[in-house]
Each structure stands twice: as C-alpha cells, then as structure tokens.
Amino acid sequence: MNIILSNTSGSPIYEQIAEQIKALIISGQLAPETPLPSMRLLAKELRVSLITTKRAYEELERDGYLRTMTGKGSFVAGLDNDLIRGEQLRLIEDQLRAAVNRARLNGIPLTELEEMLVRFYEEESK
C-alpha cells in the first residue's frame, strides 16, 4: 500500500490514512477479503504512532470498509455497489462545492462554470 502523508494538510494523519485506504478500496485496487498490514506494521512503515493507525482502522471498520478478526487481522470488507456509489457521489459533491465557492469568490459566473464542467466532462469521454 502506497500511503502518502502530509504534515501540512489540514486533515489529521489518521484521516489521511483512512481516506487513502478508502480510495484504494473504492477503486478496486484493494479487493474484498484482501488482508491489510497489521496496525503495528503500518505504523512502523508510515513512521506514525500505533494509536494513529488504530484510529484509522477503527474508522474504516465503523464505516464498513474493513472487518477485523481478533488474532487474524483486518481485511477489506465486501462492499455493495450502492455504498461505493454513495461514497463517490459524496466526494464529488464536496469537490464541486469547493469549486463553486472558489468561483463565487473570484466572480466567475455560473454559466462560465457550467461551460468548464461540460468541457472537462467531454474531454474525459473522448
């Protein structure tokens, strides 16, 4: 697993870890039933405290992305497509909200923003 942490990010380290693991699961790079590194091993690899990785894993388990079996470790949970789609829509909404706020702050009209969105969407489908 390639997890990149930033000390300058506004997000706590455990959230950065959880979000990146979530992204790997949603994208299919981590398939259901794939074992994850132990919390200790991940903490050592990332050079963070065990408490930090424990909190990330607990958050992922609470949200249904992981299941933990005592003595065996943590595994990617089988996700249903509705959960994945809902999570993706939430992420897209967050990014669009940020883009709209930035456009408003810079006086960019809605019509121009719509044109950009259509252009970007069509570029990717070609």
XYZ file of N, CA, C and O in Angstrom:
504
model
N 0.836 -1.179 0.000
C 0.000 0.000 0.000
C 0.877 1.236 0.000
O 1.780 1.349 0.815
N 0.565 2.132 -0.902
C 1.337 3.366 -1.000
C 0.515 4.503 -0.403
O -0.377 5.032 -1.045
N 0.827 4.866 0.823
C 0.115 5.941 1.513
C 1.083 7.096 1.713
O 2.187 6.912 2.210
N 0.633 8.270 1.291
C 1.466 9.470 1.402
C 0.825 10.406 2.408
O -0.339 10.786 2.258
N 1.576 10.768 3.423
C 1.077 11.643 4.478
C 1.670 13.033 4.342
O 2.815 13.191 3.917
N 0.879 14.018 4.727
C 1.331 15.399 4.668
C 1.138 16.053 6.025
O 0.026 16.074 6.555
N 2.216 16.579 6.561
C 2.136 17.302 7.837
C 1.528 18.687 7.652
O 1.124 19.315 8.620
N 1.477 19.171 6.417
C 0.924 20.495 6.150
C -0.552 20.445 5.789
O -1.182 21.475 5.624
N -1.098 19.243 5.649
C -2.516 19.085 5.334
C -3.354 19.539 6.521
O -2.937 19.436 7.671
N -4.544 19.998 6.242
C -5.453 20.389 7.311
C -6.098 19.195 7.994
O -6.738 19.336 9.029
N -5.934 18.005 7.409
C -6.543 16.786 7.959
C -5.581 16.089 8.912
O -4.385 16.016 8.643
N -6.125 15.513 9.983
C -5.273 14.732 10.877
C -4.694 13.521 10.146
O -5.271 13.039 9.167
N -3.578 13.019 10.635
C -2.880 11.897 9.996
C -3.792 10.677 9.888
O -3.847 10.026 8.844
N -4.541 10.354 10.949
C -5.391 9.168 10.892
C -6.438 9.299 9.787
O -6.771 8.326 9.126
N -6.965 10.513 9.559
C -7.937 10.732 8.483
C -7.281 10.559 7.115
O -7.891 10.011 6.196
N -6.044 11.042 6.973
C -5.336 10.879 5.709
C -5.152 9.402 5.397
O -5.353 8.966 4.250
N -4.779 8.624 6.405
C -4.596 7.179 6.218
C -5.923 6.543 5.830
O -6.008 5.801 4.838
N -6.979 6.825 6.584
C -8.292 6.230 6.323
C -8.800 6.601 4.927
O -9.290 5.737 4.195
N -8.675 7.865 4.544
C -9.169 8.305 3.234
C -8.417 7.625 2.090
O -9.009 7.254 1.079
N -7.115 7.457 2.238
C -6.338 6.825 1.176
C -6.647 5.333 1.070
O -6.721 4.785 -0.033
N -6.848 4.674 2.200
C -7.227 3.260 2.158
C -8.619 3.126 1.555
O -8.870 2.249 0.723
N -9.538 4.022 1.935
C -10.889 4.031 1.355
C -10.818 4.165 -0.159
O -11.494 3.448 -0.890
N -9.990 5.083 -0.633
C -9.852 5.309 -2.077
C -9.330 4.049 -2.778
O -9.773 3.710 -3.873
N -8.390 3.351 -2.148
C -7.862 2.116 -2.728
C -8.938 1.031 -2.791
O -9.005 0.263 -3.754
N -9.794 0.993 -1.788
C -10.875 0.005 -1.763
C -11.925 0.345 -2.820
O -12.335 -0.511 -3.605
N -12.344 1.597 -2.861
C -13.374 2.021 -3.809
C -12.908 1.844 -5.248
O -13.679 1.427 -6.107
N -11.642 2.125 -5.510
C -11.125 1.998 -6.872
C -10.915 0.552 -7.289
O -10.667 0.260 -8.449
N -10.983 -0.370 -6.328
C -10.787 -1.783 -6.641
C -9.344 -2.242 -6.536
O -9.033 -3.400 -6.772
N -8.436 -1.339 -6.172
C -7.034 -1.718 -6.017
C -6.843 -2.644 -4.819
O -5.891 -3.410 -4.777
N -7.756 -2.537 -3.848
C -7.789 -3.476 -2.723
C -9.116 -4.219 -2.821
O -10.174 -3.651 -2.585
N -9.052 -5.476 -3.219
C -10.252 -6.282 -3.427
C -10.813 -6.784 -2.098
O -10.089 -6.858 -1.101
N -12.099 -7.148 -2.086
C -12.681 -7.728 -0.873
C -11.861 -8.923 -0.387
O -11.327 -9.687 -1.192
N -11.764 -9.034 0.916
C -11.035 -10.099 1.620
C -9.511 -9.937 1.565
O -8.785 -10.780 2.074
N -9.001 -8.865 0.965
C -7.567 -8.609 0.958
C -7.122 -8.264 2.379
O -7.720 -7.387 3.014
N -6.098 -8.934 2.883
C -5.625 -8.581 4.229
C -4.858 -7.261 4.199
O -4.121 -6.984 3.255
N -5.062 -6.465 5.213
C -4.313 -5.217 5.342
C -3.133 -5.451 6.268
O -3.148 -6.380 7.069
N -2.110 -4.609 6.158
C -0.978 -4.751 7.085
C -1.477 -4.589 8.521
O -2.456 -3.886 8.764
N -0.790 -5.217 9.444
C -1.168 -5.039 10.843
C -1.016 -3.562 11.205
O -0.271 -2.824 10.558
N -1.732 -3.156 12.237
C -1.649 -1.761 12.674
C -0.221 -1.400 13.056
O 0.257 -0.312 12.738
N 0.470 -2.335 13.697
C 1.866 -2.082 14.106
C 2.774 -1.920 12.892
O 3.603 -1.015 12.847
N 2.606 -2.813 11.917
C 3.450 -2.743 10.723
C 3.189 -1.458 9.951
O 4.132 -0.773 9.534
N 1.925 -1.102 9.781
C 1.604 0.131 9.061
C 2.145 1.350 9.807
O 2.707 2.256 9.193
N 2.011 1.346 11.132
C 2.546 2.458 11.931
C 4.054 2.578 11.729
O 4.581 3.683 11.563
N 4.726 1.441 11.716
C 6.178 1.446 11.535
C 6.551 1.949 10.137
O 7.439 2.792 9.985
N 5.841 1.462 9.107
C 6.131 1.874 7.729
C 5.889 3.363 7.513
O 6.636 4.023 6.799
N 4.821 3.882 8.131
C 4.474 5.293 7.940
C 5.163 6.221 8.938
O 5.046 7.434 8.844
N 5.843 5.606 9.916
C 6.528 6.359 10.969
C 5.550 7.238 11.750
O 5.766 8.442 11.940
N 4.446 6.593 12.147
C 3.457 7.255 12.986
C 3.198 6.354 14.192
O 3.667 5.211 14.231
N 2.432 6.849 15.135
C 2.170 6.042 16.331
C 1.145 4.954 16.035
O 0.322 5.076 15.122
N 1.202 3.915 16.829
C 0.243 2.820 16.722
C -1.178 3.337 16.953
O -2.123 2.900 16.303
N -1.321 4.292 17.838
C -2.635 4.869 18.131
C -3.233 5.499 16.869
O -4.435 5.398 16.625
N -2.398 6.120 16.063
C -2.865 6.761 14.830
C -3.412 5.730 13.855
O -4.505 5.904 13.299
N -2.674 4.640 13.631
C -3.158 3.620 12.692
C -4.370 2.893 13.263
O -5.291 2.552 12.528
N -4.384 2.713 14.568
C -5.536 2.063 15.215
C -6.795 2.900 14.990
O -7.850 2.371 14.646
N -6.668 4.193 15.135
C -7.822 5.076 14.934
C -8.294 5.049 13.483
O -9.495 5.034 13.218
N -7.359 5.010 12.534
C -7.722 4.938 11.109
C -8.467 3.635 10.822
O -9.513 3.632 10.167
N -7.946 2.512 11.310
C -8.583 1.213 11.090
C -9.963 1.169 11.749
O -10.908 0.625 11.178
N -10.093 1.732 12.951
C -11.386 1.743 13.630
C -12.414 2.544 12.843
O -13.575 2.156 12.731
N -11.976 3.667 12.276
C -12.873 4.488 11.458
C -13.309 3.724 10.213
O -14.486 3.731 9.845
N -12.367 3.048 9.569
C -12.685 2.266 8.373
C -13.628 1.107 8.701
O -14.535 0.805 7.921
N -13.435 0.500 9.851
C -14.317 -0.603 10.253
C -15.714 -0.067 10.572
O -16.718 -0.652 10.165
N -15.768 1.050 11.269
C -17.058 1.664 11.604
C -17.855 2.016 10.343
O -19.066 1.850 10.286
N -17.152 2.475 9.303
C -17.806 2.871 8.057
C -18.075 1.683 7.123
O -18.610 1.859 6.038
N -17.659 0.481 7.531
C -17.974 -0.713 6.751
C -16.965 -1.085 5.685
O -17.230 -1.945 4.853
N -15.789 -0.459 5.700
C -14.776 -0.754 4.690
C -13.873 -1.914 5.099
O -13.294 -2.572 4.248
N -13.725 -2.119 6.391
C -12.867 -3.193 6.903
C -13.656 -4.050 7.872
O -14.637 -3.616 8.460
N -13.170 -5.269 8.037
C -13.648 -6.116 9.122
C -12.406 -6.665 9.795
O -11.431 -7.013 9.135
N -12.446 -6.699 11.108
C -11.296 -7.153 11.880
C -11.651 -8.444 12.599
O -12.724 -8.554 13.190
N -10.748 -9.405 12.497
C -10.928 -10.684 13.174
C -9.805 -10.801 14.203
O -8.626 -10.777 13.834
N -10.194 -10.912 15.450
C -9.216 -10.993 16.528
C -8.235 -12.127 16.270
O -8.632 -13.246 15.993
N -6.967 -11.806 16.326
C -5.916 -12.792 16.128
C -5.569 -13.045 14.676
O -4.571 -13.694 14.379
N -6.391 -12.565 13.754
C -6.130 -12.806 12.329
C -5.804 -11.536 11.564
O -5.130 -11.578 10.555
N -6.336 -10.400 12.007
C -6.026 -9.138 11.359
C -7.243 -8.455 10.766
O -8.384 -8.840 11.017
N -6.962 -7.455 9.939
C -8.010 -6.669 9.295
C -8.047 -6.986 7.813
O -7.000 -7.124 7.168
N -9.273 -7.062 7.287
C -9.482 -7.436 5.896
C -10.451 -6.458 5.248
O -11.339 -5.919 5.913
N -10.298 -6.264 3.931
C -11.222 -5.423 3.186
C -12.582 -6.107 3.197
O -12.692 -7.293 2.901
N -13.591 -5.356 3.571
C -14.953 -5.897 3.612
C -15.524 -5.913 2.198
O -15.134 -5.116 1.340
N -16.430 -6.832 1.959
C -17.136 -6.837 0.674
C -18.126 -5.690 0.662
O -18.993 -5.613 1.521
N -17.970 -4.778 -0.257
C -18.835 -3.603 -0.320
C -19.899 -3.789 -1.390
O -19.632 -4.379 -2.443
N -21.071 -3.240 -1.139
C -22.075 -3.280 -2.193
C -21.919 -2.034 -3.064
O -21.360 -1.025 -2.657
N -22.414 -2.134 -4.271
C -22.239 -1.047 -5.244
C -22.935 0.241 -4.812
O -22.466 1.328 -5.135
N -24.046 0.123 -4.074
C -24.744 1.327 -3.614
C -23.886 2.124 -2.637
O -23.854 3.349 -2.688
N -23.187 1.419 -1.757
C -22.305 2.091 -0.802
C -21.166 2.797 -1.540
O -20.852 3.953 -1.251
N -20.576 2.118 -2.498
C -19.478 2.714 -3.269
C -19.967 3.938 -4.037
O -19.344 4.996 -4.005
N -21.108 3.791 -4.707
C -21.660 4.917 -5.476
C -21.978 6.095 -4.550
O -21.679 7.246 -4.868
N -22.562 5.825 -3.407
C -22.885 6.890 -2.458
C -21.642 7.623 -1.987
O -21.635 8.850 -1.888
N -20.599 6.878 -1.706
C -19.342 7.484 -1.262
C -18.730 8.336 -2.385
O -18.252 9.444 -2.148
N -18.771 7.822 -3.606
C -18.230 8.574 -4.735
C -19.022 9.861 -4.952
O -18.442 10.927 -5.193
N -20.347 9.774 -4.866
C -21.171 10.975 -5.027
C -20.876 11.998 -3.939
O -20.830 13.201 -4.209
N -20.664 11.538 -2.717
C -20.332 12.450 -1.624
C -19.022 13.173 -1.898
O -18.905 14.386 -1.708
N -18.021 12.426 -2.388
C -16.728 13.040 -2.704
C -16.861 14.054 -3.837
O -16.282 15.144 -3.779
N -17.624 13.706 -4.860
C -17.835 14.621 -5.992
C -18.555 15.876 -5.524
O -18.188 17.001 -5.905
N -19.580 15.715 -4.685
C -20.306 16.872 -4.159
C -19.381 17.794 -3.378
O -19.454 19.016 -3.521
N -18.510 17.230 -2.571
C -17.556 18.039 -1.808
C -16.648 18.838 -2.736
O -16.391 20.033 -2.508
N -16.154 18.183 -3.781
C -15.257 18.864 -4.711
C -15.991 19.925 -5.523
O -15.457 21.014 -5.761
N -17.215 19.623 -5.935
C -17.996 20.618 -6.686
C -18.343 21.810 -5.800
O -18.303 22.956 -6.245
N -18.673 21.534 -4.543
C -18.979 22.619 -3.603
C -17.765 23.542 -3.456
O -17.891 24.771 -3.461
N -16.589 22.954 -3.352
C -15.366 23.757 -3.233
C -15.135 24.577 -4.504
O -14.750 25.750 -4.433
N -15.382 23.976 -5.669
C -15.208 24.692 -6.942
C -16.205 25.850 -7.045
O -15.842 26.953 -7.488
N -17.444 25.631 -6.641
C -18.461 26.686 -6.681
C -18.080 27.826 -5.738
O -18.170 29.003 -6.101
N -17.626 27.488 -4.549
C -17.206 28.528 -3.605
C -16.045 29.347 -4.158
O -16.031 30.573 -4.049
N -15.084 28.662 -4.775
C -13.937 29.377 -5.351
C -14.387 30.270 -6.507
O -13.923 31.397 -6.653
N -15.317 29.770 -7.330
C -15.835 30.567 -8.452
C -16.545 31.812 -7.927
O -16.339 32.918 -8.454
N -17.370 31.649 -6.903
C -18.079 32.805 -6.318
C -17.098 33.838 -5.789
O -17.274 35.036 -6.006
N -16.071 33.346 -5.068
C -15.085 34.274 -4.505
C -14.342 35.057 -5.573
O -13.898 36.179 -5.334
N -14.215 34.469 -6.747
C -13.470 35.109 -7.824
C -14.366 35.729 -8.894
O -13.896 36.102 -9.964
N -15.653 35.796 -8.607
C -16.582 36.467 -9.513
C -16.820 35.745 -10.823
O -17.174 36.371 -11.834
N -16.643 34.460 -10.856
C -16.873 33.689 -12.082
C -18.355 33.328 -12.138
O -18.882 32.709 -11.214
N -19.037 33.722 -13.220
C -20.473 33.461 -13.304
C -20.781 31.970 -13.475
O -19.955 31.195 -13.964
N -21.994 31.589 -13.080
C -22.433 30.196 -13.154
C -22.336 29.656 -14.577
O -21.915 28.512 -14.778
N -22.674 30.477 -15.564
C -22.630 29.999 -16.957
C -21.215 29.590 -17.357
O -21.026 28.574 -18.027
N -20.230 30.356 -16.924
C -18.837 30.019 -17.237
C -18.403 28.743 -16.519
O -17.705 27.898 -17.082
N -18.847 28.592 -15.287
C -18.548 27.385 -14.522
C -19.182 26.159 -15.181
O -18.549 25.106 -15.299
N -20.425 26.303 -15.629
C -21.110 25.201 -16.329
C -20.359 24.812 -17.603
O -20.205 23.630 -17.906
N -19.908 25.813 -18.357
C -19.162 25.545 -19.593
C -17.883 24.760 -19.295
O -17.532 23.833 -20.019
N -17.190 25.142 -18.217
C -15.969 24.422 -17.837
C -16.289 22.968 -17.490
O -15.594 22.052 -17.915
N -17.328 22.773 -16.714
C -17.701 21.419 -16.294
C -18.036 20.554 -17.509
O -17.545 19.419 -17.622
N -18.815 21.085 -18.431
C -19.167 20.334 -19.645
C -17.909 20.017 -20.443
O -17.714 18.886 -20.901
N -17.033 20.992 -20.602
C -15.799 20.781 -21.368
C -14.933 19.696 -20.718
O -14.454 18.787 -21.397
N -14.750 19.741 -19.421
C -13.935 18.734 -18.726
C -14.562 17.359 -18.834
O -13.879 16.366 -19.046
N -15.871 17.290 -18.676
C -16.562 16.003 -18.730
C -16.445 15.387 -20.123
O -16.190 14.196 -20.266
N -16.591 16.216 -21.141
C -16.494 15.711 -22.516
C -15.072 15.355 -22.899
O -14.858 14.436 -23.684
N -14.069 16.058 -22.372
C -12.671 15.726 -22.650
C -12.355 14.319 -22.180
O -11.670 13.568 -22.868
N -12.842 13.956 -21.032
C -12.538 12.647 -20.448
C -13.229 11.513 -21.191
O -12.772 10.394 -21.175
N -14.359 11.799 -21.851
C -15.087 10.731 -22.523
C -14.593 10.477 -23.947
O -15.047 9.579 -24.613
N -13.647 11.270 -24.401
C -13.143 11.099 -25.783
C -12.047 10.073 -25.845
O -11.354 9.736 -25.011
